[in-house]
XYZ file of C-alpha atoms in Angstrom:
492
model
C -17.634 -10.796 19.275
C -20.453 -9.618 17.028
C -19.349 -7.060 14.465
C -21.300 -4.245 12.864
C -20.750 -2.512 9.551
C -20.255 1.169 8.902
C -21.142 2.975 5.654
C -18.717 2.729 2.742
C -15.975 5.359 2.626
C -13.929 6.151 -0.462
C -10.552 6.400 1.276
C -9.533 4.964 4.619
C -6.294 6.198 6.175
C -4.824 4.245 9.085
C -2.649 6.460 11.287
C -3.256 9.944 12.642
C 0.263 11.345 12.722
C 1.862 13.723 10.253
C 1.508 11.170 7.428
C -2.241 10.844 7.926
C -2.642 14.584 8.382
C -0.706 15.430 5.219
C -2.655 12.822 3.247
C -5.928 14.362 4.352
C -4.758 17.878 3.491
C -3.633 16.862 0.006
C -6.799 14.907 -0.713
C -8.728 18.097 -0.072
C -6.467 20.582 -1.828
C -5.248 18.548 -4.813
C -8.235 16.297 -5.527
C -11.111 18.159 -3.867
C -11.934 14.910 -2.089
C -13.805 14.951 1.211
C -14.866 11.303 1.350
C -12.201 9.914 3.687
C -11.649 8.909 7.303
C -8.448 8.822 9.367
C -8.362 6.184 12.111
C -5.853 6.200 14.958
C -5.439 3.997 18.026
C -4.436 6.928 20.259
C -6.824 9.182 22.161
C -5.978 12.099 19.858
C -4.205 12.769 16.582
C -0.543 13.657 16.520
C 1.196 10.318 16.104
C 4.612 10.245 17.723
C 4.080 13.799 19.018
C 1.038 12.685 20.982
C 2.629 9.440 22.190
C 5.940 10.940 23.335
C 5.424 13.481 26.110
C 8.470 12.797 28.287
C 10.362 15.821 29.704
C 12.588 17.354 27.029
C 10.949 15.606 24.075
C 11.647 17.581 20.941
C 12.532 17.468 17.267
C 16.093 16.837 16.039
C 15.595 18.452 12.613
C 15.347 22.267 12.305
C 11.671 23.173 12.574
C 11.724 25.241 9.397
C 12.249 21.910 7.618
C 10.342 19.703 10.057
C 7.098 21.215 8.857
C 4.881 20.727 5.834
C 5.857 22.691 2.724
C 2.235 23.672 2.071
C 1.742 24.802 5.688
C 4.739 26.925 6.738
C 4.797 27.973 10.383
C 6.267 31.376 11.268
C 5.625 30.907 15.001
C 8.201 28.342 16.148
C 10.121 29.857 19.054
C 13.286 27.761 18.703
C 15.271 26.225 15.868
C 14.603 22.788 17.424
C 11.274 23.177 19.247
C 9.864 20.853 21.861
C 6.954 18.421 21.683
C 4.216 20.856 22.701
C 5.093 23.288 19.916
C 5.183 20.528 17.311
C 1.833 19.153 18.502
C 0.299 22.640 18.500
C 1.525 23.081 14.926
C 0.014 19.715 13.990
C -3.370 20.709 15.424
C -3.312 24.126 13.760
C -2.722 22.513 10.342
C -5.549 20.026 10.948
C -7.909 22.882 11.787
C -6.773 25.149 8.948
C -7.335 22.482 6.289
C -10.538 21.204 7.918
C -9.054 17.737 8.410
C -9.639 17.459 12.164
C -13.268 16.358 11.670
C -12.044 13.353 9.656
C -10.087 11.912 12.611
C -11.642 9.005 14.511
C -9.477 8.042 17.479
C -9.242 5.098 19.895
C -9.746 2.775 16.906
C -7.274 0.045 15.982
C -6.889 -1.603 12.572
C -6.961 -5.377 13.041
C -7.108 -6.793 9.507
C -8.137 -6.050 5.935
C -9.208 -8.308 3.034
C -9.324 -7.422 -0.667
C -12.770 -8.016 -2.205
C -12.253 -8.967 -5.848
C -15.901 -8.735 -6.875
C -16.343 -5.152 -5.684
C -12.716 -3.942 -5.986
C -12.820 -2.759 -2.372
C -11.078 -3.444 0.912
C -13.100 -4.909 3.785
C -11.417 -3.614 6.944
C -11.935 -4.960 10.445
C -11.469 -2.378 13.199
C -11.775 -2.303 16.956
C -13.067 0.488 19.144
C -10.493 0.530 21.943
C -12.852 2.386 24.279
C -15.618 -0.225 24.170
C -13.922 -3.309 22.712
C -16.561 -3.385 19.968
C -15.541 -4.836 16.590
C -16.820 -3.272 13.379
C -16.216 -3.531 9.652
C -16.039 -0.927 6.928
C -15.462 -1.076 3.207
C -13.317 1.388 1.312
C -12.041 1.783 -2.203
C -8.550 2.964 -1.244
C -6.694 1.791 1.881
C -3.676 3.853 2.976
C -1.311 2.840 5.775
C 0.008 5.982 7.427
C 1.151 4.016 10.465
C 4.443 5.271 11.872
C 7.109 3.389 13.767
C 7.707 5.535 16.846
C 4.647 4.947 19.003
C 4.622 1.288 20.135
C 7.418 0.572 22.660
C 9.642 -2.463 22.426
C 8.672 -5.131 24.942
C 10.800 -5.151 28.079
C 11.591 -8.501 29.628
C 14.035 -8.975 32.493
C 14.430 -11.407 35.365
C 12.725 -10.099 38.496
C 10.453 -7.611 36.783
C 7.506 -8.867 38.850
C 9.251 -8.146 42.173
C 10.383 -4.615 41.392
C 8.314 -2.280 43.584
C 8.932 0.999 41.773
C 7.598 2.431 38.510
C 8.700 1.107 35.118
C 7.827 3.483 32.309
C 8.733 3.809 28.632
C 9.421 7.282 27.256
C 6.488 6.834 24.842
C 4.101 5.968 27.701
C 5.001 8.814 30.015
C 2.917 9.599 33.104
C 2.807 13.353 33.525
C 2.042 13.020 37.235
C 5.163 10.903 37.871
C 7.546 12.867 40.086
C 11.323 12.412 39.886
C 11.895 14.504 43.002
C 14.572 12.881 45.205
C 14.160 9.564 43.373
C 16.834 7.115 42.251
C 16.219 6.879 38.513
C 17.589 4.188 36.210
C 17.517 4.975 32.473
C 18.017 2.064 30.092
C 19.031 3.131 26.578
C 20.911 6.037 25.038
C 19.129 7.166 21.916
C 17.683 10.603 21.274
C 14.920 10.228 23.872
C 17.403 9.452 26.675
C 19.672 12.355 25.733
C 16.665 14.695 25.849
C 15.154 13.257 29.023
C 18.149 13.100 31.362
C 19.085 16.811 31.323
C 15.461 17.675 32.059
C 15.157 15.486 35.173
C 18.716 15.740 36.557
C 17.898 18.716 38.771
C 15.078 16.854 40.528
C 16.380 13.299 40.713
C 18.446 12.106 43.654
C 20.508 10.009 41.242
C 20.397 8.958 37.596
C 22.157 5.831 36.384
C 22.091 5.380 32.636
C 22.789 1.981 31.087
C 24.000 2.108 27.484
C 24.668 -0.595 24.926
C 25.895 1.117 21.742
C 27.869 4.405 21.969
C 26.449 7.382 20.076
C 28.151 10.199 18.213
C 27.101 13.453 19.876
C 27.520 16.743 18.040
C 27.442 20.286 19.503
C 24.017 21.846 19.804
C 22.742 23.939 16.921
C 19.645 25.069 18.782
C 18.835 28.737 19.328
C 15.816 30.867 20.149
C 14.110 32.589 17.222
C 13.852 36.351 17.898
C 10.421 37.946 17.630
C 11.583 40.152 14.755
C 12.342 37.050 12.682
C 8.980 35.509 13.528
C 7.326 38.727 12.336
C 9.349 38.661 9.115
C 8.392 35.028 8.515
C 4.732 35.921 8.942
C 4.619 38.983 6.692
C 7.309 37.967 4.201
C 6.843 34.202 3.823
C 9.366 34.123 0.986
C 12.081 34.503 3.654
C 10.819 31.345 5.367
C 10.834 29.511 2.045
C 14.420 30.591 1.333
C 15.533 29.513 4.807
C 13.800 26.164 4.303
C 15.694 25.661 1.031
C 18.996 26.523 2.729
C 18.372 24.014 5.532
C 17.404 21.363 2.966
C 20.637 21.844 1.021
C 22.717 21.913 4.205
C 21.247 18.654 5.480
C 21.619 17.036 2.068
C 25.379 17.630 2.128
C 25.649 15.074 4.947
C 24.071 12.312 2.852
C 27.309 11.230 1.047
C 28.987 10.372 4.365
C 26.952 7.152 4.461
C 28.423 5.866 1.165
C 31.083 3.129 1.189
C 33.521 5.244 -0.829
C 36.799 6.994 -0.040
C 34.961 10.306 0.135
C 32.289 8.781 2.411
C 34.951 7.322 4.718
C 36.721 10.677 4.870
C 33.472 12.460 5.755
C 32.628 9.886 8.455
C 36.094 10.191 9.963
C 35.831 13.975 10.043
C 32.414 13.800 11.746
C 33.764 11.208 14.206
C 36.692 13.440 15.145
C 34.394 16.429 15.720
C 32.128 14.287 17.889
C 34.996 12.870 19.975
C 36.496 16.337 20.473
C 33.130 17.696 21.617
C 32.473 14.792 24.011
C 35.972 14.754 25.514
C 36.112 18.517 25.944
C 32.666 18.664 27.521
C 32.576 15.495 29.636
C 36.158 14.288 30.138
C 36.568 10.731 31.313
C 33.082 9.543 30.361
C 32.415 6.799 27.795
C 31.654 8.359 24.412
C 24.139 7.564 15.456
C 24.697 11.158 15.308
C 22.710 13.074 17.922
C 22.691 16.868 18.192
C 23.152 17.696 21.846
C 20.455 20.368 22.016
C 19.648 19.598 25.666
C 23.291 19.722 26.846
C 23.260 16.023 27.702
C 27.049 15.670 27.530
C 27.547 18.501 30.024
C 25.008 16.897 32.366
C 27.301 13.850 32.640
C 29.590 16.009 34.816
C 26.949 16.192 37.560
C 27.705 14.117 40.642
C 24.235 12.557 40.602
C 24.461 11.333 36.975
C 26.303 8.105 36.182
C 26.883 6.364 32.862
C 27.742 2.681 32.472
C 27.816 -0.061 29.845
C 27.598 -2.773 32.523
C 24.425 -4.661 31.437
C 21.450 -5.033 33.769
C 20.752 -8.736 34.382
C 17.899 -8.636 36.905
C 15.655 -6.438 39.012
C 15.421 -6.524 42.806
C 12.696 -4.955 44.944
C 14.349 -1.521 45.026
C 17.415 -1.899 42.820
C 18.929 -3.320 39.647
C 21.697 -5.920 39.482
C 24.341 -5.728 36.740
C 26.488 -8.370 35.073
C 29.548 -7.344 37.113
C 27.598 -7.798 40.351
C 27.009 -4.106 41.049
C 23.739 -3.108 42.729
C 22.207 0.247 41.804
C 19.303 1.658 43.838
C 16.194 2.314 41.760
C 12.841 3.899 42.536
C 11.955 4.482 38.870
C 13.123 2.667 35.735
C 12.783 4.616 32.490
C 12.950 2.624 29.268
C 14.480 4.517 26.346
C 14.711 1.251 24.462
C 13.151 2.069 21.118
C 10.051 0.897 19.334
C 8.468 -2.240 17.890
C 7.737 -2.544 14.169
C 3.999 -2.645 14.841
C 3.183 -0.916 11.540
C 3.403 -4.331 9.838
C 1.520 -6.375 12.442
C -2.024 -6.035 11.126
C -3.264 -8.880 8.939
C -3.468 -7.822 5.299
C -4.821 -10.232 2.667
C -4.601 -9.218 -0.991
C -5.593 -10.854 -4.251
C -5.889 -14.684 -4.331
C -5.363 -14.892 -0.563
C -1.832 -13.459 -0.689
C -0.892 -12.229 2.784
C 1.547 -9.496 3.665
C 3.632 -12.112 5.503
C 3.848 -14.206 2.332
C 4.845 -11.151 0.352
C 7.630 -10.575 2.857
C 8.813 -14.161 2.465
C 8.827 -13.828 -1.317
C 11.249 -10.903 -1.231
C 13.187 -11.958 1.844
C 12.233 -8.807 3.760
C 9.584 -6.065 3.953
C 9.289 -4.676 0.444
C 7.223 -2.153 -1.524
C 7.654 -0.563 -4.946
C 9.017 2.959 -4.438
C 8.149 2.247 -0.772
C 4.401 2.754 -1.428
C 2.828 -0.286 -3.157
C 2.949 -4.094 -3.350
C 2.001 -6.292 -6.312
C -1.035 -8.368 -5.432
C -2.476 -5.648 -3.181
C -4.592 -3.361 -5.408
C -5.595 0.045 -4.063
C -3.337 -0.335 -1.032
C -0.558 2.147 -0.307
C 2.041 2.894 2.347
C 3.070 6.463 3.083
C 6.174 5.554 5.091
C 6.610 1.995 3.924
C 9.678 -0.223 3.641
C 12.850 1.631 2.595
C 11.456 5.098 3.302
C 13.814 5.898 6.199
C 16.258 8.790 6.011
C 19.344 9.102 8.167
C 20.150 12.755 7.620
C 17.104 14.841 6.731
C 13.456 15.498 7.516
C 10.994 12.597 7.529
C 8.277 15.038 6.476
C 10.103 15.600 3.187
C 9.719 11.882 2.459
C 6.094 11.935 3.623
C 5.186 14.667 1.153
C 6.994 12.995 -1.743
C 5.308 9.638 -1.200
C 1.890 11.246 -0.797
C 2.373 13.089 -4.079
C 3.123 9.761 -5.773
C 0.096 8.056 -4.195
C -2.243 10.862 -5.221
C -0.884 10.888 -8.758
C -1.268 7.116 -9.131
C -4.620 6.777 -7.325
C -6.297 9.807 -8.896
C -8.242 7.765 -11.519
C -9.601 5.505 -8.757
C -10.546 8.417 -6.518
C -12.310 10.131 -9.438
C -14.151 6.905 -10.388
C -12.307 6.544 -13.704
C -10.903 3.147 -12.664
C -11.902 0.531 -10.121
C -8.367 -0.235 -8.975
C -4.677 0.383 -9.586
C -1.876 -2.073 -8.903
C 1.869 -2.043 -9.383
C 3.284 -4.598 -11.814
C 5.162 -7.449 -10.167
C 8.019 -7.059 -12.658
C 8.419 -3.401 -11.664
C 8.436 -4.235 -7.979
C 10.992 -7.004 -8.483
C 13.268 -4.685 -10.454
C 12.956 -1.976 -7.801
C 13.775 -4.505 -5.075
C 16.994 -5.451 -6.853
C 17.952 -1.819 -7.468
C 17.393 -0.634 -3.921
C 19.320 -3.469 -2.297
C 22.203 -2.992 -4.714
C 22.257 0.688 -3.705
C 22.029 -0.102 0.029
C 24.975 -2.453 -0.382
C 27.100 0.573 -1.278
C 26.286 2.335 2.013
C 26.991 1.837 5.708
C 23.346 0.748 6.040
C 24.038 -2.581 4.337
C 23.376 -5.915 5.994
C 26.829 -5.640 7.591
C 25.501 -2.876 9.866
C 24.053 -3.984 13.204
C 20.951 -1.905 13.915
C 17.159 -2.051 14.011
C 17.286 -1.258 10.281
C 18.088 -4.927 9.722
C 15.302 -7.519 9.413
C 16.244 -10.045 12.099
C 14.592 -12.872 10.161
C 16.521 -12.344 6.934
C 19.476 -10.088 7.713
C 18.383 -7.568 5.058
C 17.966 -3.839 5.516
C 14.240 -3.080 5.279
C 14.327 0.553 6.407
C 16.805 2.762 4.560
C 16.300 4.835 1.432
C 19.814 4.826 -0.092
C 19.545 7.633 -2.635
C 19.469 11.417 -2.369
C 16.404 13.562 -1.758
C 16.737 14.818 -5.340
C 16.385 11.233 -6.584
C 13.390 10.711 -4.300
C 11.638 13.784 -5.701
C 12.338 12.763 -9.297
C 11.140 9.171 -8.833
C 7.922 10.224 -7.102
C 7.028 13.049 -9.477
C 8.503 12.204 -12.883
C 8.616 8.414 -12.821
C 7.375 5.987 -15.474
C 3.606 5.404 -15.338
C 4.020 2.105 -17.205
C 4.789 0.538 -13.808
C 1.081 0.566 -12.971
C -1.955 -1.369 -14.163
C -5.475 0.096 -14.007
C -8.776 -1.744 -14.172
C -12.001 -0.040 -15.230
C -15.410 -0.773 -13.749
C -16.342 -2.492 -17.023
C -13.593 -5.066 -16.456
C -11.316 -3.826 -19.236
C -7.710 -2.735 -18.539
């Protein structure tokens, strides 16, 4: 298909969720830079909060901490607000910082090639509304692509003969009625535990198929009284103090993931609390830490809700067949089966024809120095790259830290004082060794069976094994000798 070219842009950000939004805000406020565009494949910005609109969808981190530090929100109505409130907050920040006009939606990033002669990236994009292909050059290419928007593929014998609806939680149809329907839910992560309590009243029956048991903890949700919202608005220092308290509280749970005597003791204590809560709330039912803000465990006591670990083996016209031979009626099948790692799918070719796939092979897994940069890929950065995942605290904390590092490192390029910046291969190799040694001392090592593990290599590609204090230090006070700059005159 014939491609057209768009005018050069200084900075191209791929991904219109919180990472892309925060990047745009900080480019404006910290660098006074307005020459950037944010592309997203969805119809509107919002990332996972636009994609996931299933009943009950909400945040599992207290909102005071699941918000941007430079954009505090005094108007959340609950400690753990739902999707609409989070999306409204997202849009208000975009408007306040004048970032909304930089969003270009329904555009997918297909591939990007480093241009040595011009020290730019040539990016191939596709307009999803028209199918038209176009190209655009940029000096700095930033991947702000998240991992919670593209559903895992669902393949099962008989899928073509099933006559009902099959829908993933991230592809919800708002006009889909559950009234008097037999609903099958496959999966038992956070989305399933939020969804089921919010459709149980309408559905004729709900049968949930689980694979791995979860650890459910008592709800910590509560409404925020109007007087507190007023205090937050007129005395923002109170909101800042509360944010600091929540940060410290969440950070105390980090050591439970360490493979130490203290870590084992903490995990056992959390396990016992979870089992006591589950058994006292839903006796007799089969039992990742999930806060039960939607009263999912209590819902299991309803006569129309059934939980089973008997695997589904095939679909019939109006039912599902399990391994034990049981037949469960089904009008609607809801997939709460997680997401594909689509953030690494796009073709990326760096210096000397080095591809992202080859870089992965070199290190034995997805890898990036301090999770943001790869040797051989000048002027390219991840915001939530490999090893940026946190198991106990706010993702937005990580987002802000990594953006601060990117802005600090890329500032000479953005201000035309250098043509490119690139991490040293020796620094990336050393970081790779350090992070995997640290992961090996946690429960997130390659002995753990989860989507954190690269199926091709058996290595953990996802987890950040150190504390949030270490993350802040390494992204703000690290050693600048890890980076190489090139001036326009060709001299380092």
